[in-house]
Amino acid sequence: ISFSFYLNRDTTKEMLINTSSQITEASNRQLPMRVLLWTDLVNQIGDQTLWGYGFNSYPAINPIHQSKEVRERRSIGLDNAHNPYTPLIGRGHSDFLEFISEFGIPFFMLLIFFPILATVGIVHNPSPFPKIILVGCLAFLLYFLIDFPSRSPACLLLFSSTLGFALRYAKLTQSRHNSKN
């Protein structure tokens, strides 16, 4: 792990600066920027709850719904504008909220309905192994609530393949269990 931090010193430096500023903000009793972004997203969803704003609309729509505190904190980041800099506002730091904002509640419910329906077969499986794999998928979904892992193809592929593996293994063990009975 130490070697990986050494290879990408710029990213490590940025992570340390971010962590330091978050600790300072917490000691000053300020909410983390992530929580402020979630609040803005909830307000954004409230204006267009049913049908959403459209795919990948967050960067364009969110500035309309940004709170004063987010704008003030974001302006601090402009001090680094002459350096390679990716603004924190590019994503809402919650795929769950961002997808509801973009697709609306009906499509979002359809999107999560099939994976939930598929997991019912895993829960009722006699083998504990697919259930353990499902815990890994649930961990990803918890991460989905507080960050934006689905925007990374590697994370999305890992989740999809893990869920697919759990479903396939559950189907195989269920058919073996049924053939023994």
Coordinates of N, CA and C in Angstrom, one line a residue, residues 25 71-80 85:
E25 N -12.6 21.5 9.2 CA -14.0 21.9 9.1 C -14.8 21.2 10.2
R71 N -21.6 27.0 -2.6 CA -20.9 27.9 -3.5 C -19.7 28.6 -2.8
E72 N -19.9 28.9 -1.6 CA -18.8 29.5 -0.8 C -17.6 28.6 -0.7
R73 N -17.9 27.3 -0.3 CA -16.8 26.4 -0.2 C -16.2 26.0 -1.5
R74 N -17.0 26.0 -2.6 CA -16.5 25.7 -3.9 C -15.5 26.8 -4.3
S75 N -15.8 28.1 -4.0 CA -15.0 29.2 -4.4 C -13.6 29.1 -3.8
I76 N -13.5 28.4 -2.6 CA -12.2 28.2 -2.0 C -11.3 27.3 -3.0
G77 N -12.0 26.4 -3.7 CA -11.3 25.5 -4.6 C -10.7 26.3 -5.8
L78 N -11.3 27.5 -6.1 CA -10.9 28.2 -7.2 C -9.5 28.8 -7.0
D79 N -9.0 28.8 -5.8 CA -7.6 29.2 -5.5 C -6.6 28.3 -6.2
N80 N -7.0 27.1 -6.5 CA -6.2 26.1 -7.2 C -6.4 26.1 -8.7
Y85 N -6.9 20.8 -11.8 CA -7.9 20.8 -10.7 C -9.2 20.2 -11.2

